[in-house]
Amino acid sequence: RHRGEKKNWLPVIVLLVLTLAVRILSIYGTHYPLASVSVRKANLLLECGKLFVPVLTWVLASYMMTTILDGETLLFSAYALTPYIVFTPILTLASRIMDGSQIGLFATLEVGVLAWVVLLMILALKEMNGYSVGKTVLMIFLSLFTMVMIWAMVVLLFTIASQFVGMIREMFYEVIYRID
């Protein structure tokens, strides 16, 4: 791909929307005894965040570490979500015929799908950059470290912003109190 060539984002958007739809289907369709999230207590924004924040942070961190100018990291990471998109609805339907005693099997299958997605993301990182196994492992650790740093910066910025807003609010109340 050449620098001036336009990137087609449609597959990425479609795969991310399908992943979101499958997650919502999984929350509302999984048989109650096997559900990891109660439908009544489900916060869709939180559930979407739990799904997408790690993926998007991985994309950002691995992009930063590998400095891929065209940014195929997002495209290949979206493609890596395909097992989740395909097998989660099947697991959700299968949960309807399972009972609470089979929660171990169900959880193992769920973890297996997620492990497959992670493996595909790692293989995409290795193959699209032509890394050796050793360099891939190094890049994984650097990307994970970068992910932790990104999350730490977000938490730090949120804390500072909330304290700043609190300080402004207290100053406003103090001024109002002094005027009265």
PDB file of C-alpha atoms in Angstrom:
ATOM      1  CA  ARG A   1       0.000   0.000   0.000  1.00  0.00           C
ATOM      2  CA  HIS A   2       1.294   3.407  -0.918  1.00  0.00           C
ATOM      3  CA  ARG A   3       1.138   6.467   1.309  1.00  0.00           C
ATOM      4  CA  GLY A   4      -1.331   8.395  -0.842  1.00  0.00           C
ATOM      5  CA  GLU A   5      -3.689   5.434  -1.224  1.00  0.00           C
ATOM      6  CA  LYS A   6      -7.001   5.757   0.579  1.00  0.00           C
ATOM      7  CA  LYS A   7      -7.766   3.184   3.291  1.00  0.00           C
ATOM      8  CA  ASN A   8     -11.091   1.316   3.289  1.00  0.00           C
ATOM      9  CA  TRP A   9     -12.426   1.468   6.853  1.00  0.00           C
ATOM     10  CA  LEU A  10     -15.685  -0.328   6.073  1.00  0.00           C
ATOM     11  CA  PRO A  11     -14.461  -3.827   7.114  1.00  0.00           C
ATOM     12  CA  VAL A  12     -13.170  -2.459  10.433  1.00  0.00           C
ATOM     13  CA  ILE A  13     -16.426  -0.660  11.170  1.00  0.00           C
ATOM     14  CA  VAL A  14     -18.535  -3.687  10.180  1.00  0.00           C
ATOM     15  CA  LEU A  15     -16.470  -6.069  12.326  1.00  0.00           C
ATOM     16  CA  LEU A  16     -16.568  -3.742  15.354  1.00  0.00           C
ATOM     17  CA  VAL A  17     -20.346  -3.253  15.012  1.00  0.00           C
ATOM     18  CA  LEU A  18     -20.830  -7.026  14.652  1.00  0.00           C
ATOM     19  CA  THR A  19     -18.685  -7.584  17.756  1.00  0.00           C
ATOM     20  CA  LEU A  20     -20.830  -5.106  19.681  1.00  0.00           C
ATOM     21  CA  ALA A  21     -24.049  -6.743  18.449  1.00  0.00           C
ATOM     22  CA  VAL A  22     -22.766 -10.200  19.391  1.00  0.00           C
ATOM     23  CA  ARG A  23     -21.835  -8.969  22.887  1.00  0.00           C
ATOM     24  CA  ILE A  24     -25.310  -7.505  23.412  1.00  0.00           C
ATOM     25  CA  LEU A  25     -26.880 -10.729  22.096  1.00  0.00           C
ATOM     26  CA  SER A  26     -24.684 -12.703  24.468  1.00  0.00           C
ATOM     27  CA  ILE A  27     -25.719 -10.583  27.471  1.00  0.00           C
ATOM     28  CA  TYR A  28     -29.425 -10.880  26.753  1.00  0.00           C
ATOM     29  CA  GLY A  29     -29.456 -14.376  25.257  1.00  0.00           C
ATOM     30  CA  THR A  30     -27.269 -16.469  27.557  1.00  0.00           C
ATOM     31  CA  HIS A  31     -29.227 -18.852  29.774  1.00  0.00           C
ATOM     32  CA  TYR A  32     -29.543 -17.381  33.274  1.00  0.00           C
ATOM     33  CA  PRO A  33     -27.577 -20.017  35.248  1.00  0.00           C
ATOM     34  CA  LEU A  34     -24.623 -19.644  32.856  1.00  0.00           C
ATOM     35  CA  ALA A  35     -24.698 -15.871  32.417  1.00  0.00           C
ATOM     36  CA  SER A  36     -21.696 -13.913  33.627  1.00  0.00           C
ATOM     37  CA  VAL A  37     -23.775 -10.712  33.654  1.00  0.00           C
ATOM     38  CA  SER A  38     -27.274 -10.402  35.064  1.00  0.00           C
ATOM     39  CA  VAL A  39     -29.636  -8.951  32.463  1.00  0.00           C
ATOM     40  CA  ARG A  40     -31.272  -6.759  35.098  1.00  0.00           C
ATOM     41  CA  LYS A  41     -27.949  -5.334  36.243  1.00  0.00           C
ATOM     42  CA  ALA A  42     -26.333  -5.140  32.803  1.00  0.00           C
ATOM     43  CA  ASN A  43     -24.847  -1.758  31.972  1.00  0.00           C
ATOM     44  CA  LEU A  44     -24.394  -1.852  28.201  1.00  0.00           C
ATOM     45  CA  LEU A  45     -21.934   1.041  28.197  1.00  0.00           C
ATOM     46  CA  LEU A  46     -19.761  -0.718  30.786  1.00  0.00           C
ATOM     47  CA  GLU A  47     -20.013  -4.049  28.948  1.00  0.00           C
ATOM     48  CA  CYS A  48     -19.024  -2.401  25.658  1.00  0.00           C
ATOM     49  CA  GLY A  49     -16.132  -0.718  27.439  1.00  0.00           C
ATOM     50  CA  LYS A  50     -14.974  -4.029  28.901  1.00  0.00           C
ATOM     51  CA  LEU A  51     -14.952  -5.451  25.395  1.00  0.00           C
ATOM     52  CA  PHE A  52     -13.533  -2.573  23.361  1.00  0.00           C
ATOM     53  CA  VAL A  53     -11.165  -0.744  25.734  1.00  0.00           C
ATOM     54  CA  PRO A  54      -8.624  -3.605  25.882  1.00  0.00           C
ATOM     55  CA  VAL A  55      -8.847  -4.183  22.110  1.00  0.00           C
ATOM     56  CA  LEU A  56      -8.515  -0.518  21.177  1.00  0.00           C
ATOM     57  CA  THR A  57      -5.759   0.020  23.739  1.00  0.00           C
ATOM     58  CA  TRP A  58      -3.901  -2.978  22.275  1.00  0.00           C
ATOM     59  CA  VAL A  59      -4.300  -1.494  18.803  1.00  0.00           C
ATOM     60  CA  LEU A  60      -2.978   1.876  19.952  1.00  0.00           C
ATOM     61  CA  ALA A  61      -0.119   0.395  21.973  1.00  0.00           C
ATOM     62  CA  SER A  62       0.998  -2.041  19.285  1.00  0.00           C
ATOM     63  CA  TYR A  63       0.689   0.688  16.662  1.00  0.00           C
ATOM     64  CA  MET A  64       2.887   2.942  18.786  1.00  0.00           C
ATOM     65  CA  MET A  65       5.414   0.184  19.359  1.00  0.00           C
ATOM     66  CA  THR A  66       5.642  -1.009  15.773  1.00  0.00           C
ATOM     67  CA  THR A  67       5.140   2.431  14.202  1.00  0.00           C
ATOM     68  CA  ILE A  68       3.278   1.052  11.239  1.00  0.00           C
ATOM     69  CA  LEU A  69       2.663   4.076   9.081  1.00  0.00           C
ATOM     70  CA  ASP A  70      -0.427   2.704   7.366  1.00  0.00           C
ATOM     71  CA  GLY A  71      -1.965   1.488  10.626  1.00  0.00           C
ATOM     72  CA  GLU A  72      -3.045  -2.005   9.558  1.00  0.00           C
ATOM     73  CA  THR A  73      -2.997  -2.901  13.239  1.00  0.00           C
ATOM     74  CA  LEU A  74      -6.637  -1.862  13.559  1.00  0.00           C
ATOM     75  CA  LEU A  75      -7.693  -3.813  10.488  1.00  0.00           C
ATOM     76  CA  PHE A  76      -5.925  -7.026  11.551  1.00  0.00           C
ATOM     77  CA  SER A  77      -7.136  -6.665  15.140  1.00  0.00           C
ATOM     78  CA  ALA A  78     -10.678  -6.280  13.831  1.00  0.00           C
ATOM     79  CA  TYR A  79     -10.211  -9.428  11.729  1.00  0.00           C
ATOM     80  CA  ALA A  80      -8.910 -11.196  14.837  1.00  0.00           C
ATOM     81  CA  LEU A  81     -12.326 -10.612  16.450  1.00  0.00           C
ATOM     82  CA  THR A  82     -13.926 -12.953  13.879  1.00  0.00           C
ATOM     83  CA  PRO A  83     -13.923 -16.070  16.147  1.00  0.00           C
ATOM     84  CA  TYR A  84     -15.725 -14.005  18.800  1.00  0.00           C
ATOM     85  CA  ILE A  85     -18.299 -12.850  16.239  1.00  0.00           C
ATOM     86  CA  VAL A  86     -18.842 -16.385  14.889  1.00  0.00           C
ATOM     87  CA  PHE A  87     -18.720 -18.537  18.024  1.00  0.00           C
ATOM     88  CA  THR A  88     -20.289 -16.339  20.720  1.00  0.00           C
ATOM     89  CA  PRO A  89     -23.784 -16.558  19.174  1.00  0.00           C
ATOM     90  CA  ILE A  90     -23.338 -20.338  18.938  1.00  0.00           C
ATOM     91  CA  LEU A  91     -22.307 -20.467  22.608  1.00  0.00           C
ATOM     92  CA  THR A  92     -25.240 -18.233  23.512  1.00  0.00           C
ATOM     93  CA  LEU A  93     -27.662 -20.577  21.764  1.00  0.00           C
ATOM     94  CA  ALA A  94     -25.953 -23.620  23.295  1.00  0.00           C
ATOM     95  CA  SER A  95     -26.361 -22.075  26.750  1.00  0.00           C
ATOM     96  CA  ARG A  96     -30.126 -22.362  26.321  1.00  0.00           C
ATOM     97  CA  ILE A  97     -29.861 -26.169  26.481  1.00  0.00           C
ATOM     98  CA  MET A  98     -27.270 -26.249  29.281  1.00  0.00           C
ATOM     99  CA  ASP A  99     -27.955 -26.076  32.979  1.00  0.00           C
ATOM    100  CA  GLY A 100     -26.049 -24.623  35.906  1.00  0.00           C
ATOM    101  CA  SER A 101     -23.984 -27.778  36.395  1.00  0.00           C
ATOM    102  CA  GLN A 102     -22.328 -27.202  33.007  1.00  0.00           C
ATOM    103  CA  ILE A 103     -21.046 -23.735  33.836  1.00  0.00           C
ATOM    104  CA  GLY A 104     -17.446 -25.021  33.833  1.00  0.00           C
ATOM    105  CA  LEU A 105     -17.755 -26.254  30.257  1.00  0.00           C
ATOM    106  CA  PHE A 106     -19.470 -23.049  29.175  1.00  0.00           C
ATOM    107  CA  ALA A 107     -16.833 -20.843  30.833  1.00  0.00           C
ATOM    108  CA  THR A 108     -14.040 -22.932  29.284  1.00  0.00           C
ATOM    109  CA  LEU A 109     -15.539 -22.494  25.823  1.00  0.00           C
ATOM    110  CA  GLU A 110     -15.892 -18.731  26.387  1.00  0.00           C
ATOM    111  CA  VAL A 111     -12.277 -18.464  27.526  1.00  0.00           C
ATOM    112  CA  GLY A 112     -11.225 -20.600  24.563  1.00  0.00           C
ATOM    113  CA  VAL A 113     -12.837 -18.165  22.121  1.00  0.00           C
ATOM    114  CA  LEU A 114     -11.171 -15.193  23.838  1.00  0.00           C
ATOM    115  CA  ALA A 115      -7.810 -16.998  23.860  1.00  0.00           C
ATOM    116  CA  TRP A 116      -8.217 -17.654  20.140  1.00  0.00           C
ATOM    117  CA  VAL A 117      -8.835 -13.928  19.548  1.00  0.00           C
ATOM    118  CA  VAL A 118      -5.733 -13.011  21.557  1.00  0.00           C
ATOM    119  CA  LEU A 119      -3.664 -15.592  19.667  1.00  0.00           C
ATOM    120  CA  LEU A 120      -4.858 -14.172  16.348  1.00  0.00           C
ATOM    121  CA  MET A 121      -3.904 -10.657  17.458  1.00  0.00           C
ATOM    122  CA  ILE A 122      -0.434 -11.873  18.398  1.00  0.00           C
ATOM    123  CA  LEU A 123      -0.043 -13.755  15.115  1.00  0.00           C
ATOM    124  CA  ALA A 124      -1.196 -10.673  13.198  1.00  0.00           C
ATOM    125  CA  LEU A 125       1.449  -8.609  14.988  1.00  0.00           C
ATOM    126  CA  LYS A 126       4.109 -11.179  14.104  1.00  0.00           C
ATOM    127  CA  GLU A 127       3.123 -11.771  10.501  1.00  0.00           C
ATOM    128  CA  MET A 128       2.318  -8.242   9.383  1.00  0.00           C
ATOM    129  CA  ASN A 129       5.677  -7.021  10.625  1.00  0.00           C
ATOM    130  CA  GLY A 130       7.753 -10.059   9.705  1.00  0.00           C
ATOM    131  CA  TYR A 131       9.042 -10.434  13.269  1.00  0.00           C
ATOM    132  CA  SER A 132      10.837 -13.478  14.639  1.00  0.00           C
ATOM    133  CA  VAL A 133       9.288 -15.218  17.631  1.00  0.00           C
ATOM    134  CA  GLY A 134      11.699 -13.486  20.013  1.00  0.00           C
ATOM    135  CA  LYS A 135      10.992 -10.032  18.606  1.00  0.00           C
ATOM    136  CA  THR A 136       7.252 -10.763  18.663  1.00  0.00           C
ATOM    137  CA  VAL A 137       7.451 -11.638  22.367  1.00  0.00           C
ATOM    138  CA  LEU A 138       9.420  -8.437  22.997  1.00  0.00           C
ATOM    139  CA  MET A 139       6.830  -6.395  21.095  1.00  0.00           C
ATOM    140  CA  ILE A 140       4.014  -8.047  23.058  1.00  0.00           C
ATOM    141  CA  PHE A 141       5.637  -7.089  26.360  1.00  0.00           C
ATOM    142  CA  LEU A 142       6.346  -3.565  25.115  1.00  0.00           C
ATOM    143  CA  SER A 143       2.753  -3.242  23.894  1.00  0.00           C
ATOM    144  CA  LEU A 144       1.369  -4.547  27.203  1.00  0.00           C
ATOM    145  CA  PHE A 145       3.611  -2.112  29.099  1.00  0.00           C
ATOM    146  CA  THR A 146       2.399   0.684  26.842  1.00  0.00           C
ATOM    147  CA  MET A 147      -1.223  -0.357  27.481  1.00  0.00           C
ATOM    148  CA  VAL A 148      -0.643  -0.123  31.231  1.00  0.00           C
ATOM    149  CA  MET A 149       0.966   3.302  30.789  1.00  0.00           C
ATOM    150  CA  ILE A 150      -1.981   4.506  28.681  1.00  0.00           C
ATOM    151  CA  TRP A 151      -4.462   3.325  31.315  1.00  0.00           C
ATOM    152  CA  ALA A 152      -2.370   4.909  34.087  1.00  0.00           C
ATOM    153  CA  MET A 153      -2.302   8.218  32.196  1.00  0.00           C
ATOM    154  CA  VAL A 154      -6.077   8.104  31.669  1.00  0.00           C
ATOM    155  CA  VAL A 155      -6.654   7.442  35.376  1.00  0.00           C
ATOM    156  CA  LEU A 156      -4.196  10.189  36.318  1.00  0.00           C
ATOM    157  CA  LEU A 157      -5.818  12.699  33.949  1.00  0.00           C
ATOM    158  CA  PHE A 158      -9.271  11.761  35.216  1.00  0.00           C
ATOM    159  CA  THR A 159      -8.135  12.206  38.830  1.00  0.00           C
ATOM    160  CA  ILE A 160      -6.516  15.560  38.108  1.00  0.00           C
ATOM    161  CA  ALA A 161      -9.550  16.755  36.144  1.00  0.00           C
ATOM    162  CA  SER A 162     -11.992  15.730  38.885  1.00  0.00           C
ATOM    163  CA  GLN A 163      -9.855  17.451  41.537  1.00  0.00           C
ATOM    164  CA  PHE A 164      -9.645  20.562  39.356  1.00  0.00           C
ATOM    165  CA  VAL A 165     -13.429  20.601  38.903  1.00  0.00           C
ATOM    166  CA  GLY A 166     -13.837  20.123  42.658  1.00  0.00           C
ATOM    167  CA  MET A 167     -11.453  23.019  43.349  1.00  0.00           C
ATOM    168  CA  ILE A 168     -13.342  25.306  40.938  1.00  0.00           C
ATOM    169  CA  ARG A 169     -16.654  24.292  42.525  1.00  0.00           C
ATOM    170  CA  GLU A 170     -15.304  25.001  46.021  1.00  0.00           C
ATOM    171  CA  MET A 171     -13.966  28.384  44.875  1.00  0.00           C
ATOM    172  CA  PHE A 172     -17.371  29.191  43.362  1.00  0.00           C
ATOM    173  CA  TYR A 173     -19.161  28.246  46.603  1.00  0.00           C
ATOM    174  CA  GLU A 174     -16.634  30.277  48.597  1.00  0.00           C
ATOM    175  CA  VAL A 175     -17.240  33.341  46.430  1.00  0.00           C
ATOM    176  CA  ILE A 176     -21.026  32.891  46.752  1.00  0.00           C
ATOM    177  CA  TYR A 177     -20.683  32.440  50.513  1.00  0.00           C
ATOM    178  CA  ARG A 178     -18.529  35.592  50.851  1.00  0.00           C
ATOM    179  CA  ILE A 179     -20.983  37.653  48.773  1.00  0.00           C
ATOM    180  CA  ASP A 180     -23.930  36.623  50.979  1.00  0.00           C
TER     181      ASP A 180
END
